[in-house]
Structures are given as structure tokens and as C-alpha cells.
Amino acid sequence: DQQVKQNSPSLSVQEGRISILNCDYTNSMFDYFLWYKKYPAEGPTFLISISSIKDKNEDGRFTVFLNKSAKHLSLHIVPSQPGDSAVYFCAAAYNQGGKLIFGQGTELSVKP
Amino acid sequence: GAVVSQHPSRVICKSGTSVKIECRSLDFQATTMFWYRQFPKQSLMLMATSNEGSKATYEQGVEKDKFLINHASLTLSTLTVTSAHPEDSSFYICSARLFKVWTSSGTDTQYFGPGTRLTVL
């Protein structure tokens, strides 16, 4: 039972444009959501998080949007850079610091 | 800040041997660490939660006698794969929980190590 889903296994974007990565979840008890970036054979790197009491959190080029009624969150990267090319995982937790449940990942490719 | 290391980064062993993987938080203390495994092209799956000074909590389907976890200090957790078999070959990743109490809202986030590639022949 996949509680966190990233339905797009890959995404290709032109440098300078916006990258939008999507994530859906099924459990309304999740209270905290995170995005991680991962390169092959490396551990994930934390990017940005959002609490369920918010609908938006911004950090530089990265913005996470949360739509609780739709059980959907998205990560916007503006402007996209070639160095952003990696696999992006969304994750959900029942509380901050709790165990994470990951989506399957979306491989982003930003072309110069 | 918030650096987590893992050792070794790669290990190849024969079937039936045991392998120990170390996870260290280098610049912070972590009362809680987590162990994940990732198969190729798949998501990270939580194996167990490791709390300093107490027994680990294993996820359903994870054999606690096969995957021994020890969290003896606030900066070190170890995962021992006992009697490893080829199906245990995977990418094992640890994370350490950091709670930044000094921020206005407090943030509580997991920081991941670089992972250990285990290949069992």
C-alpha cells in the first residue's frame, strides 16, 4: 500500500524555466511533509519542508505548496538550473522528526 | 552543520558472513537515528528506528535477528547484517534526527548519510 505517490518517474525541463514536481498522499494523518534531492549512490539531501498547518513554504528558488483537501503537495523550482538534475523524493511523516514514508521519486533533468 | 557519515561506503562479502555498517552524526547529537534500504530504481524503505540507549523499533517484515541495530552513543548507530545472503544486497542509508530548538518555530528534520552499497556474492 503506497501511502505516498509520485506518479511521474521523470521530468525534463529547460534551464531557466520552472520545474514542478508533484506528490500525492493517502493518509490524512500525515502532519509534516519534506522534499529531498538525491544523486545516485548518495544519501538524500534535505531541501525544504512544510507543516500541515501551512499551505506554502519558500526557500530561495524552492517553494513547496500543500493542498490538504486534495492530499497533494508540489515542489516548484524557479529558475531551474542544470545542477538541479537529480532524483527528487517527497516524504511524509505523522509528526516532525518522526519516521518518514517516501514516494518513489521523480528524476528531474534540466537541459542547458 | 548537520553532517552524517557512513562507513564503509561499499562492501562486498561472501554469503554467510556478517557485515557491520556505522552511521555517525559528526557535528550534532542524535537521540534518534533511522535505517533505510533502497533497491535499484525504488524508493527508500524504512527498516528500523534506533533510539540511543534502548532497543530499536523494527518495521513490519524486517527481521530483527538478521538486522542488528545498536545505538550506544548519541553520535553512533550501527547496523549489522548477519549471515548475509545475495538477496540482502542493497543500498543501506542511515539518517539522524536533528531538532533545531533555537529557531523561532523549531525544526525537526532527518539528515541522511551518504549510504553504503552492500553486495553479497
JSON list of C-alpha atoms in Angstrom, two decimals:
[
{"chain": "A", "resi": 1, "resn": "ASP", "atom": "CA", "xyz": [0.00, 0.00, 0.00]},
{"chain": "A", "resi": 2, "resn": "GLN", "atom": "CA", "xyz": [1.78, 3.08, -1.29]},
{"chain": "A", "resi": 3, "resn": "GLN", "atom": "CA", "xyz": [0.81, 5.91, 1.04]},
{"chain": "A", "resi": 4, "resn": "VAL", "atom": "CA", "xyz": [2.97, 8.48, -0.73]},
{"chain": "A", "resi": 5, "resn": "LYS", "atom": "CA", "xyz": [2.97, 8.53, -4.50]},
{"chain": "A", "resi": 6, "resn": "GLN", "atom": "CA", "xyz": [4.97, 10.35, -7.11]},
{"chain": "A", "resi": 7, "resn": "ASN", "atom": "CA", "xyz": [3.27, 9.40, -10.33]},
{"chain": "A", "resi": 8, "resn": "SER", "atom": "CA", "xyz": [5.81, 10.92, -12.69]},
{"chain": "A", "resi": 9, "resn": "PRO", "atom": "CA", "xyz": [9.00, 8.88, -12.75]},
{"chain": "A", "resi": 10, "resn": "SER", "atom": "CA", "xyz": [10.78, 11.53, -14.80]},
{"chain": "A", "resi": 11, "resn": "LEU", "atom": "CA", "xyz": [10.56, 15.18, -15.81]},
{"chain": "A", "resi": 12, "resn": "SER", "atom": "CA", "xyz": [12.59, 17.15, -18.33]},
{"chain": "A", "resi": 13, "resn": "VAL", "atom": "CA", "xyz": [12.78, 20.96, -18.18]},
{"chain": "A", "resi": 14, "resn": "GLN", "atom": "CA", "xyz": [14.72, 23.64, -19.98]},
{"chain": "A", "resi": 15, "resn": "GLU", "atom": "CA", "xyz": [17.23, 25.68, -17.99]},
{"chain": "A", "resi": 16, "resn": "GLY", "atom": "CA", "xyz": [15.69, 28.87, -16.63]},
{"chain": "A", "resi": 17, "resn": "ARG", "atom": "CA", "xyz": [12.13, 27.54, -16.71]},
{"chain": "A", "resi": 18, "resn": "ILE", "atom": "CA", "xyz": [10.04, 26.31, -13.81]},
{"chain": "A", "resi": 19, "resn": "SER", "atom": "CA", "xyz": [10.19, 22.70, -12.62]},
{"chain": "A", "resi": 20, "resn": "ILE", "atom": "CA", "xyz": [7.09, 21.40, -10.91]},
{"chain": "A", "resi": 21, "resn": "LEU", "atom": "CA", "xyz": [7.30, 18.09, -9.10]},
{"chain": "A", "resi": 22, "resn": "ASN", "atom": "CA", "xyz": [4.14, 16.54, -7.74]},
{"chain": "A", "resi": 23, "resn": "CYS", "atom": "CA", "xyz": [3.34, 14.23, -4.87]},
{"chain": "A", "resi": 24, "resn": "ASP", "atom": "CA", "xyz": [0.08, 12.72, -3.60]},
{"chain": "A", "resi": 25, "resn": "TYR", "atom": "CA", "xyz": [-0.63, 11.04, -0.30]},
{"chain": "A", "resi": 26, "resn": "THR", "atom": "CA", "xyz": [-3.48, 8.96, 1.02]},
{"chain": "A", "resi": 27, "resn": "ASN", "atom": "CA", "xyz": [-3.25, 9.26, 4.79]},
{"chain": "A", "resi": 28, "resn": "SER", "atom": "CA", "xyz": [-4.87, 12.39, 6.22]},
{"chain": "A", "resi": 29, "resn": "MET", "atom": "CA", "xyz": [-2.99, 11.83, 9.50]},
{"chain": "A", "resi": 30, "resn": "PHE", "atom": "CA", "xyz": [0.29, 12.95, 7.96]},
{"chain": "A", "resi": 31, "resn": "ASP", "atom": "CA", "xyz": [1.30, 16.21, 9.60]},
{"chain": "A", "resi": 32, "resn": "TYR", "atom": "CA", "xyz": [4.65, 17.04, 8.08]},
{"chain": "A", "resi": 33, "resn": "PHE", "atom": "CA", "xyz": [6.00, 16.85, 4.54]},
{"chain": "A", "resi": 34, "resn": "LEU", "atom": "CA", "xyz": [9.50, 17.09, 3.15]},
{"chain": "A", "resi": 35, "resn": "TRP", "atom": "CA", "xyz": [11.34, 17.14, -0.15]},
{"chain": "A", "resi": 36, "resn": "TYR", "atom": "CA", "xyz": [14.74, 15.54, -0.62]},
{"chain": "A", "resi": 37, "resn": "LYS", "atom": "CA", "xyz": [17.14, 15.58, -3.54]},
{"chain": "A", "resi": 38, "resn": "LYS", "atom": "CA", "xyz": [19.24, 12.52, -4.28]},
{"chain": "A", "resi": 39, "resn": "TYR", "atom": "CA", "xyz": [22.13, 11.72, -6.57]},
{"chain": "A", "resi": 40, "resn": "PRO", "atom": "CA", "xyz": [22.97, 8.10, -7.49]},
{"chain": "A", "resi": 41, "resn": "ALA", "atom": "CA", "xyz": [24.93, 6.23, -4.81]},
{"chain": "A", "resi": 42, "resn": "GLU", "atom": "CA", "xyz": [24.50, 9.09, -2.34]},
{"chain": "A", "resi": 43, "resn": "GLY", "atom": "CA", "xyz": [22.15, 9.76, 0.55]},
{"chain": "A", "resi": 44, "resn": "PRO", "atom": "CA", "xyz": [19.23, 12.17, 0.14]},
{"chain": "A", "resi": 45, "resn": "THR", "atom": "CA", "xyz": [19.82, 15.85, 0.84]},
{"chain": "A", "resi": 46, "resn": "PHE", "atom": "CA", "xyz": [17.11, 17.78, 2.66]},
{"chain": "A", "resi": 47, "resn": "LEU", "atom": "CA", "xyz": [15.63, 20.60, 0.58]},
{"chain": "A", "resi": 48, "resn": "ILE", "atom": "CA", "xyz": [12.52, 22.01, 2.16]},
{"chain": "A", "resi": 49, "resn": "SER", "atom": "CA", "xyz": [9.66, 21.02, 4.43]},
{"chain": "A", "resi": 50, "resn": "ILE", "atom": "CA", "xyz": [6.16, 22.13, 5.29]},
{"chain": "A", "resi": 51, "resn": "SER", "atom": "CA", "xyz": [3.86, 21.60, 8.21]},
{"chain": "A", "resi": 52, "resn": "SER", "atom": "CA", "xyz": [0.23, 20.70, 7.63]},
{"chain": "A", "resi": 53, "resn": "ILE", "atom": "CA", "xyz": [-0.87, 23.98, 9.18]},
{"chain": "A", "resi": 54, "resn": "LYS", "atom": "CA", "xyz": [0.66, 25.86, 6.28]},
{"chain": "A", "resi": 55, "resn": "ASP", "atom": "CA", "xyz": [-0.07, 25.84, 2.58]},
{"chain": "A", "resi": 56, "resn": "LYS", "atom": "CA", "xyz": [3.18, 27.31, 1.32]},
{"chain": "A", "resi": 57, "resn": "ASN", "atom": "CA", "xyz": [6.81, 27.47, 2.31]},
{"chain": "A", "resi": 58, "resn": "GLU", "atom": "CA", "xyz": [9.52, 29.19, 0.34]},
{"chain": "A", "resi": 59, "resn": "ASP", "atom": "CA", "xyz": [13.30, 28.96, 0.49]},
{"chain": "A", "resi": 60, "resn": "GLY", "atom": "CA", "xyz": [15.20, 30.67, -2.28]},
{"chain": "A", "resi": 61, "resn": "ARG", "atom": "CA", "xyz": [14.43, 29.01, -5.58]},
{"chain": "A", "resi": 62, "resn": "PHE", "atom": "CA", "xyz": [12.40, 26.27, -3.91]},
{"chain": "A", "resi": 63, "resn": "THR", "atom": "CA", "xyz": [8.75, 26.57, -2.93]},
{"chain": "A", "resi": 64, "resn": "VAL", "atom": "CA", "xyz": [6.57, 23.80, -1.57]},
{"chain": "A", "resi": 65, "resn": "PHE", "atom": "CA", "xyz": [2.80, 24.02, -1.83]},
{"chain": "A", "resi": 66, "resn": "LEU", "atom": "CA", "xyz": [0.43, 21.89, 0.22]},
{"chain": "A", "resi": 67, "resn": "ASN", "atom": "CA", "xyz": [-3.22, 21.28, -0.65]},
{"chain": "A", "resi": 68, "resn": "LYS", "atom": "CA", "xyz": [-4.61, 19.29, 2.26]},
{"chain": "A", "resi": 69, "resn": "SER", "atom": "CA", "xyz": [-8.08, 18.85, 0.83]},
{"chain": "A", "resi": 70, "resn": "ALA", "atom": "CA", "xyz": [-6.61, 17.26, -2.28]},
{"chain": "A", "resi": 71, "resn": "LYS", "atom": "CA", "xyz": [-3.86, 15.47, -0.31]},
{"chain": "A", "resi": 72, "resn": "HIS", "atom": "CA", "xyz": [-1.37, 16.88, -2.75]},
{"chain": "A", "resi": 73, "resn": "LEU", "atom": "CA", "xyz": [1.90, 18.71, -2.49]},
{"chain": "A", "resi": 74, "resn": "SER", "atom": "CA", "xyz": [4.22, 20.09, -5.08]},
{"chain": "A", "resi": 75, "resn": "LEU", "atom": "CA", "xyz": [7.74, 21.42, -5.29]},
{"chain": "A", "resi": 76, "resn": "HIS", "atom": "CA", "xyz": [8.45, 24.37, -7.56]},
{"chain": "A", "resi": 77, "resn": "ILE", "atom": "CA", "xyz": [12.00, 25.19, -8.62]},
{"chain": "A", "resi": 78, "resn": "VAL", "atom": "CA", "xyz": [12.42, 28.58, -10.26]},
{"chain": "A", "resi": 79, "resn": "PRO", "atom": "CA", "xyz": [14.56, 29.14, -12.21]},
{"chain": "A", "resi": 80, "resn": "SER", "atom": "CA", "xyz": [15.71, 25.60, -12.91]},
{"chain": "A", "resi": 81, "resn": "GLN", "atom": "CA", "xyz": [19.44, 25.01, -13.29]},
{"chain": "A", "resi": 82, "resn": "PRO", "atom": "CA", "xyz": [21.38, 22.06, -14.76]},
{"chain": "A", "resi": 83, "resn": "GLY", "atom": "CA", "xyz": [22.75, 21.36, -11.27]},
{"chain": "A", "resi": 84, "resn": "ASP", "atom": "CA", "xyz": [19.20, 20.64, -10.13]},
{"chain": "A", "resi": 85, "resn": "SER", "atom": "CA", "xyz": [19.21, 17.45, -12.19]},
{"chain": "A", "resi": 86, "resn": "ALA", "atom": "CA", "xyz": [18.72, 14.62, -9.70]},
{"chain": "A", "resi": 87, "resn": "VAL", "atom": "CA", "xyz": [16.04, 12.36, -8.27]},
{"chain": "A", "resi": 88, "resn": "TYR", "atom": "CA", "xyz": [13.58, 14.18, -6.02]},
{"chain": "A", "resi": 89, "resn": "PHE", "atom": "CA", "xyz": [11.74, 12.34, -3.27]},
{"chain": "A", "resi": 90, "resn": "CYS", "atom": "CA", "xyz": [8.80, 13.62, -1.33]},
{"chain": "A", "resi": 91, "resn": "ALA", "atom": "CA", "xyz": [8.27, 12.22, 2.13]},
{"chain": "A", "resi": 92, "resn": "ALA", "atom": "CA", "xyz": [5.54, 12.38, 4.75]},
{"chain": "A", "resi": 93, "resn": "ALA", "atom": "CA", "xyz": [5.57, 11.96, 8.50]},
{"chain": "A", "resi": 94, "resn": "TYR", "atom": "CA", "xyz": [2.96, 11.84, 11.24]},
{"chain": "A", "resi": 95, "resn": "ASN", "atom": "CA", "xyz": [4.97, 14.44, 13.13]},
{"chain": "A", "resi": 96, "resn": "GLN", "atom": "CA", "xyz": [8.17, 16.41, 12.82]},
{"chain": "A", "resi": 97, "resn": "GLY", "atom": "CA", "xyz": [11.14, 14.18, 13.45]},
{"chain": "A", "resi": 98, "resn": "GLY", "atom": "CA", "xyz": [9.09, 11.02, 13.03]},
{"chain": "A", "resi": 99, "resn": "LYS", "atom": "CA", "xyz": [9.70, 8.20, 10.63]},
{"chain": "A", "resi": 100, "resn": "LEU", "atom": "CA", "xyz": [9.49, 9.18, 7.00]},
{"chain": "A", "resi": 101, "resn": "ILE", "atom": "CA", "xyz": [7.43, 7.49, 4.32]},
{"chain": "A", "resi": 102, "resn": "PHE", "atom": "CA", "xyz": [8.89, 8.16, 0.91]},
{"chain": "A", "resi": 103, "resn": "GLY", "atom": "CA", "xyz": [7.41, 8.40, -2.54]},
{"chain": "A", "resi": 104, "resn": "GLN", "atom": "CA", "xyz": [9.00, 6.56, -5.45]},
{"chain": "A", "resi": 105, "resn": "GLY", "atom": "CA", "xyz": [10.95, 9.56, -6.66]},
{"chain": "A", "resi": 106, "resn": "THR", "atom": "CA", "xyz": [10.93, 11.71, -9.79]},
{"chain": "A", "resi": 107, "resn": "GLU", "atom": "CA", "xyz": [14.06, 12.06, -11.87]},
{"chain": "A", "resi": 108, "resn": "LEU", "atom": "CA", "xyz": [14.46, 15.68, -12.95]},
{"chain": "A", "resi": 109, "resn": "SER", "atom": "CA", "xyz": [16.62, 16.54, -15.91]},
{"chain": "A", "resi": 110, "resn": "VAL", "atom": "CA", "xyz": [17.34, 20.22, -16.54]},
{"chain": "A", "resi": 111, "resn": "LYS", "atom": "CA", "xyz": [18.74, 20.78, -20.00]},
{"chain": "A", "resi": 112, "resn": "PRO", "atom": "CA", "xyz": [21.03, 23.73, -20.78]},
{"chain": "B", "resi": 1, "resn": "GLY", "atom": "CA", "xyz": [26.33, 21.69, 10.03]},
{"chain": "B", "resi": 2, "resn": "ALA", "atom": "CA", "xyz": [24.18, 18.53, 10.23]},
{"chain": "B", "resi": 3, "resn": "VAL", "atom": "CA", "xyz": [26.67, 16.16, 8.64]},
{"chain": "B", "resi": 4, "resn": "VAL", "atom": "CA", "xyz": [26.10, 12.42, 8.82]},
{"chain": "B", "resi": 5, "resn": "SER", "atom": "CA", "xyz": [28.73, 9.93, 7.74]},
{"chain": "B", "resi": 6, "resn": "GLN", "atom": "CA", "xyz": [28.56, 6.23, 6.98]},
{"chain": "B", "resi": 7, "resn": "HIS", "atom": "CA", "xyz": [31.29, 3.64, 6.87]},
{"chain": "B", "resi": 8, "resn": "PRO", "atom": "CA", "xyz": [32.07, 1.75, 4.77]},
{"chain": "B", "resi": 9, "resn": "SER", "atom": "CA", "xyz": [30.74, 3.30, 1.58]},
{"chain": "B", "resi": 10, "resn": "ARG", "atom": "CA", "xyz": [30.94, -0.01, -0.28]},
{"chain": "B", "resi": 11, "resn": "VAL", "atom": "CA", "xyz": [31.36, -3.57, 0.90]},
{"chain": "B", "resi": 12, "resn": "ILE", "atom": "CA", "xyz": [31.49, -6.87, -0.93]},
{"chain": "B", "resi": 13, "resn": "CYS", "atom": "CA", "xyz": [31.22, -10.02, 1.12]},
{"chain": "B", "resi": 14, "resn": "LYS", "atom": "CA", "xyz": [30.65, -13.73, 0.75]},
{"chain": "B", "resi": 15, "resn": "SER", "atom": "CA", "xyz": [27.32, -15.31, 1.53]},
{"chain": "B", "resi": 16, "resn": "GLY", "atom": "CA", "xyz": [27.04, -16.29, 5.18]},
{"chain": "B", "resi": 17, "resn": "THR", "atom": "CA", "xyz": [29.30, -13.60, 6.58]},
{"chain": "B", "resi": 18, "resn": "SER", "atom": "CA", "xyz": [28.23, -10.67, 8.73]},
{"chain": "B", "resi": 19, "resn": "VAL", "atom": "CA", "xyz": [28.71, -7.04, 7.82]},
{"chain": "B", "resi": 20, "resn": "LYS", "atom": "CA", "xyz": [28.69, -4.03, 10.14]},
{"chain": "B", "resi": 21, "resn": "ILE", "atom": "CA", "xyz": [27.76, -0.55, 8.88]},
{"chain": "B", "resi": 22, "resn": "GLU", "atom": "CA", "xyz": [28.42, 2.53, 11.00]},
{"chain": "B", "resi": 23, "resn": "CYS", "atom": "CA", "xyz": [26.41, 5.73, 10.99]},
{"chain": "B", "resi": 24, "resn": "ARG", "atom": "CA", "xyz": [27.79, 8.82, 12.73]},
{"chain": "B", "resi": 25, "resn": "SER", "atom": "CA", "xyz": [26.43, 12.30, 13.28]},
{"chain": "B", "resi": 26, "resn": "LEU", "atom": "CA", "xyz": [29.57, 14.42, 13.06]},
{"chain": "B", "resi": 27, "resn": "ASP", "atom": "CA", "xyz": [28.53, 17.81, 14.39]},
{"chain": "B", "resi": 28, "resn": "PHE", "atom": "CA", "xyz": [25.43, 17.15, 16.41]},
{"chain": "B", "resi": 29, "resn": "GLN", "atom": "CA", "xyz": [23.99, 14.66, 18.84]},
{"chain": "B", "resi": 30, "resn": "ALA", "atom": "CA", "xyz": [21.16, 12.48, 17.66]},
{"chain": "B", "resi": 31, "resn": "THR", "atom": "CA", "xyz": [18.99, 10.60, 20.10]},
{"chain": "B", "resi": 32, "resn": "THR", "atom": "CA", "xyz": [17.18, 9.05, 17.17]},
{"chain": "B", "resi": 33, "resn": "MET", "atom": "CA", "xyz": [18.63, 7.56, 14.02]},
{"chain": "B", "resi": 34, "resn": "PHE", "atom": "CA", "xyz": [16.87, 5.69, 11.25]},
{"chain": "B", "resi": 35, "resn": "TRP", "atom": "CA", "xyz": [17.98, 2.93, 8.90]},
{"chain": "B", "resi": 36, "resn": "TYR", "atom": "CA", "xyz": [16.64, 2.64, 5.34]},
{"chain": "B", "resi": 37, "resn": "ARG", "atom": "CA", "xyz": [17.35, 0.43, 2.39]},
{"chain": "B", "resi": 38, "resn": "GLN", "atom": "CA", "xyz": [16.88, 1.21, -1.25]},
{"chain": "B", "resi": 39, "resn": "PHE", "atom": "CA", "xyz": [16.68, -1.24, -4.13]},
{"chain": "B", "resi": 40, "resn": "PRO", "atom": "CA", "xyz": [17.56, -0.01, -7.62]},
{"chain": "B", "resi": 41, "resn": "LYS", "atom": "CA", "xyz": [15.02, 2.38, -9.08]},
{"chain": "B", "resi": 42, "resn": "GLN", "atom": "CA", "xyz": [12.87, 2.11, -5.98]},
{"chain": "B", "resi": 43, "resn": "SER", "atom": "CA", "xyz": [12.03, 4.27, -3.01]},
{"chain": "B", "resi": 44, "resn": "LEU", "atom": "CA", "xyz": [13.74, 4.34, 0.36]},
{"chain": "B", "resi": 45, "resn": "MET", "atom": "CA", "xyz": [12.11, 1.89, 2.73]},
{"chain": "B", "resi": 46, "resn": "LEU", "atom": "CA", "xyz": [12.42, 2.40, 6.47]},
{"chain": "B", "resi": 47, "resn": "MET", "atom": "CA", "xyz": [13.84, -0.65, 8.21]},
{"chain": "B", "resi": 48, "resn": "ALA", "atom": "CA", "xyz": [14.06, 0.46, 11.81]},
{"chain": "B", "resi": 49, "resn": "THR", "atom": "CA", "xyz": [14.18, 3.37, 14.22]},
{"chain": "B", "resi": 50, "resn": "SER", "atom": "CA", "xyz": [17.18, 3.44, 16.53]},
{"chain": "B", "resi": 51, "resn": "ASN", "atom": "CA", "xyz": [16.98, 5.26, 19.86]},
{"chain": "B", "resi": 52, "resn": "GLU", "atom": "CA", "xyz": [20.07, 5.88, 21.94]},
{"chain": "B", "resi": 53, "resn": "GLY", "atom": "CA", "xyz": [20.24, 3.59, 24.92]},
{"chain": "B", "resi": 54, "resn": "SER", "atom": "CA", "xyz": [17.22, 1.49, 24.04]},
{"chain": "B", "resi": 55, "resn": "LYS", "atom": "CA", "xyz": [16.17, -1.25, 21.67]},
{"chain": "B", "resi": 56, "resn": "ALA", "atom": "CA", "xyz": [15.46, -0.43, 18.07]},
{"chain": "B", "resi": 57, "resn": "THR", "atom": "CA", "xyz": [11.93, -0.44, 16.70]},
{"chain": "B", "resi": 58, "resn": "TYR", "atom": "CA", "xyz": [11.67, -2.51, 13.54]},
{"chain": "B", "resi": 59, "resn": "GLU", "atom": "CA", "xyz": [9.20, -2.04, 10.70]},
{"chain": "B", "resi": 60, "resn": "GLN", "atom": "CA", "xyz": [6.87, -4.85, 9.78]},
{"chain": "B", "resi": 61, "resn": "GLY", "atom": "CA", "xyz": [8.59, -7.52, 7.75]},
{"chain": "B", "resi": 62, "resn": "VAL", "atom": "CA", "xyz": [12.12, -6.63, 8.86]},
{"chain": "B", "resi": 63, "resn": "GLU", "atom": "CA", "xyz": [13.88, -9.46, 10.71]},
{"chain": "B", "resi": 64, "resn": "LYS", "atom": "CA", "xyz": [15.35, -8.06, 13.90]},
{"chain": "B", "resi": 65, "resn": "ASP", "atom": "CA", "xyz": [17.64, -11.05, 14.36]},
{"chain": "B", "resi": 66, "resn": "LYS", "atom": "CA", "xyz": [19.07, -10.56, 10.91]},
{"chain": "B", "resi": 67, "resn": "PHE", "atom": "CA", "xyz": [19.49, -6.79, 11.01]},
{"chain": "B", "resi": 68, "resn": "LEU", "atom": "CA", "xyz": [21.01, -5.99, 14.40]},
{"chain": "B", "resi": 69, "resn": "ILE", "atom": "CA", "xyz": [20.97, -2.34, 15.39]},
{"chain": "B", "resi": 70, "resn": "ASN", "atom": "CA", "xyz": [22.98, -0.81, 18.20]},
{"chain": "B", "resi": 71, "resn": "HIS", "atom": "CA", "xyz": [22.79, 2.87, 19.21]},
{"chain": "B", "resi": 72, "resn": "ALA", "atom": "CA", "xyz": [25.30, 3.03, 22.02]},
{"chain": "B", "resi": 73, "resn": "SER", "atom": "CA", "xyz": [26.04, 6.75, 21.91]},
{"chain": "B", "resi": 74, "resn": "LEU", "atom": "CA", "xyz": [24.43, 9.99, 20.80]},
{"chain": "B", "resi": 75, "resn": "THR", "atom": "CA", "xyz": [26.59, 10.11, 17.69]},
{"chain": "B", "resi": 76, "resn": "LEU", "atom": "CA", "xyz": [26.85, 6.49, 16.58]},
{"chain": "B", "resi": 77, "resn": "SER", "atom": "CA", "xyz": [24.45, 3.81, 15.42]},
{"chain": "B", "resi": 78, "resn": "THR", "atom": "CA", "xyz": [25.49, 0.53, 13.81]},
{"chain": "B", "resi": 79, "resn": "LEU", "atom": "CA", "xyz": [23.62, -1.88, 11.59]},
{"chain": "B", "resi": 80, "resn": "THR", "atom": "CA", "xyz": [24.92, -5.44, 11.39]},
{"chain": "B", "resi": 81, "resn": "VAL", "atom": "CA", "xyz": [23.63, -7.65, 8.62]},
{"chain": "B", "resi": 82, "resn": "THR", "atom": "CA", "xyz": [24.10, -11.15, 9.99]},
{"chain": "B", "resi": 83, "resn": "SER", "atom": "CA", "xyz": [24.61, -14.19, 7.78]},
{"chain": "B", "resi": 84, "resn": "ALA", "atom": "CA", "xyz": [24.22, -12.07, 4.68]},
{"chain": "B", "resi": 85, "resn": "HIS", "atom": "CA", "xyz": [22.76, -13.59, 1.52]},
{"chain": "B", "resi": 86, "resn": "PRO", "atom": "CA", "xyz": [22.62, -12.26, -2.05]},
{"chain": "B", "resi": 87, "resn": "GLU", "atom": "CA", "xyz": [19.06, -11.00, -1.54]},
{"chain": "B", "resi": 88, "resn": "ASP", "atom": "CA", "xyz": [20.42, -8.67, 1.17]},
{"chain": "B", "resi": 89, "resn": "SER", "atom": "CA", "xyz": [22.41, -6.84, -1.49]},
{"chain": "B", "resi": 90, "resn": "SER", "atom": "CA", "xyz": [21.13, -3.29, -1.44]},
{"chain": "B", "resi": 91, "resn": "PHE", "atom": "CA", "xyz": [21.92, 0.34, -0.70]},
{"chain": "B", "resi": 92, "resn": "TYR", "atom": "CA", "xyz": [21.66, 0.98, 3.03]},
{"chain": "B", "resi": 93, "resn": "ILE", "atom": "CA", "xyz": [21.20, 4.56, 4.22]},
{"chain": "B", "resi": 94, "resn": "CYS", "atom": "CA", "xyz": [21.01, 5.95, 7.71]},
{"chain": "B", "resi": 95, "resn": "SER", "atom": "CA", "xyz": [19.62, 9.26, 8.89]},
{"chain": "B", "resi": 96, "resn": "ALA", "atom": "CA", "xyz": [19.96, 11.20, 12.12]},
{"chain": "B", "resi": 97, "resn": "ARG", "atom": "CA", "xyz": [17.29, 13.36, 13.62]},
{"chain": "B", "resi": 98, "resn": "LEU", "atom": "CA", "xyz": [18.22, 16.94, 14.43]},
{"chain": "B", "resi": 99, "resn": "PHE", "atom": "CA", "xyz": [15.95, 19.23, 16.35]},
{"chain": "B", "resi": 100, "resn": "LYS", "atom": "CA", "xyz": [16.96, 22.88, 15.99]},
{"chain": "B", "resi": 101, "resn": "VAL", "atom": "CA", "xyz": [15.41, 24.32, 19.08]},
{"chain": "B", "resi": 102, "resn": "TRP", "atom": "CA", "xyz": [17.00, 27.72, 18.62]},
{"chain": "B", "resi": 103, "resn": "THR", "atom": "CA", "xyz": [14.94, 28.62, 15.55]},
{"chain": "B", "resi": 104, "resn": "SER", "atom": "CA", "xyz": [11.77, 30.62, 16.07]},
{"chain": "B", "resi": 105, "resn": "SER", "atom": "CA", "xyz": [9.48, 27.79, 15.15]},
{"chain": "B", "resi": 106, "resn": "GLY", "atom": "CA", "xyz": [11.83, 24.89, 15.80]},
{"chain": "B", "resi": 107, "resn": "THR", "atom": "CA", "xyz": [12.63, 22.50, 13.03]},
{"chain": "B", "resi": 108, "resn": "ASP", "atom": "CA", "xyz": [12.97, 18.77, 13.40]},
{"chain": "B", "resi": 109, "resn": "THR", "atom": "CA", "xyz": [14.50, 17.14, 10.36]},
{"chain": "B", "resi": 110, "resn": "GLN", "atom": "CA", "xyz": [16.32, 14.00, 9.36]},
{"chain": "B", "resi": 111, "resn": "TYR", "atom": "CA", "xyz": [19.74, 14.35, 7.77]},
{"chain": "B", "resi": 112, "resn": "PHE", "atom": "CA", "xyz": [20.99, 11.43, 5.74]},
{"chain": "B", "resi": 113, "resn": "GLY", "atom": "CA", "xyz": [24.34, 9.74, 5.42]},
{"chain": "B", "resi": 114, "resn": "PRO", "atom": "CA", "xyz": [25.88, 9.02, 2.02]},
{"chain": "B", "resi": 115, "resn": "GLY", "atom": "CA", "xyz": [24.80, 5.38, 2.04]},
{"chain": "B", "resi": 116, "resn": "THR", "atom": "CA", "xyz": [26.54, 2.00, 1.96]},
{"chain": "B", "resi": 117, "resn": "ARG", "atom": "CA", "xyz": [26.41, -0.25, -1.08]},
{"chain": "B", "resi": 118, "resn": "LEU", "atom": "CA", "xyz": [26.35, -3.88, 0.09]},
{"chain": "B", "resi": 119, "resn": "THR", "atom": "CA", "xyz": [26.99, -6.66, -2.41]},
{"chain": "B", "resi": 120, "resn": "VAL", "atom": "CA", "xyz": [26.73, -10.23, -1.20]},
{"chain": "B", "resi": 121, "resn": "LEU", "atom": "CA", "xyz": [28.27, -12.82, -3.52]}
]
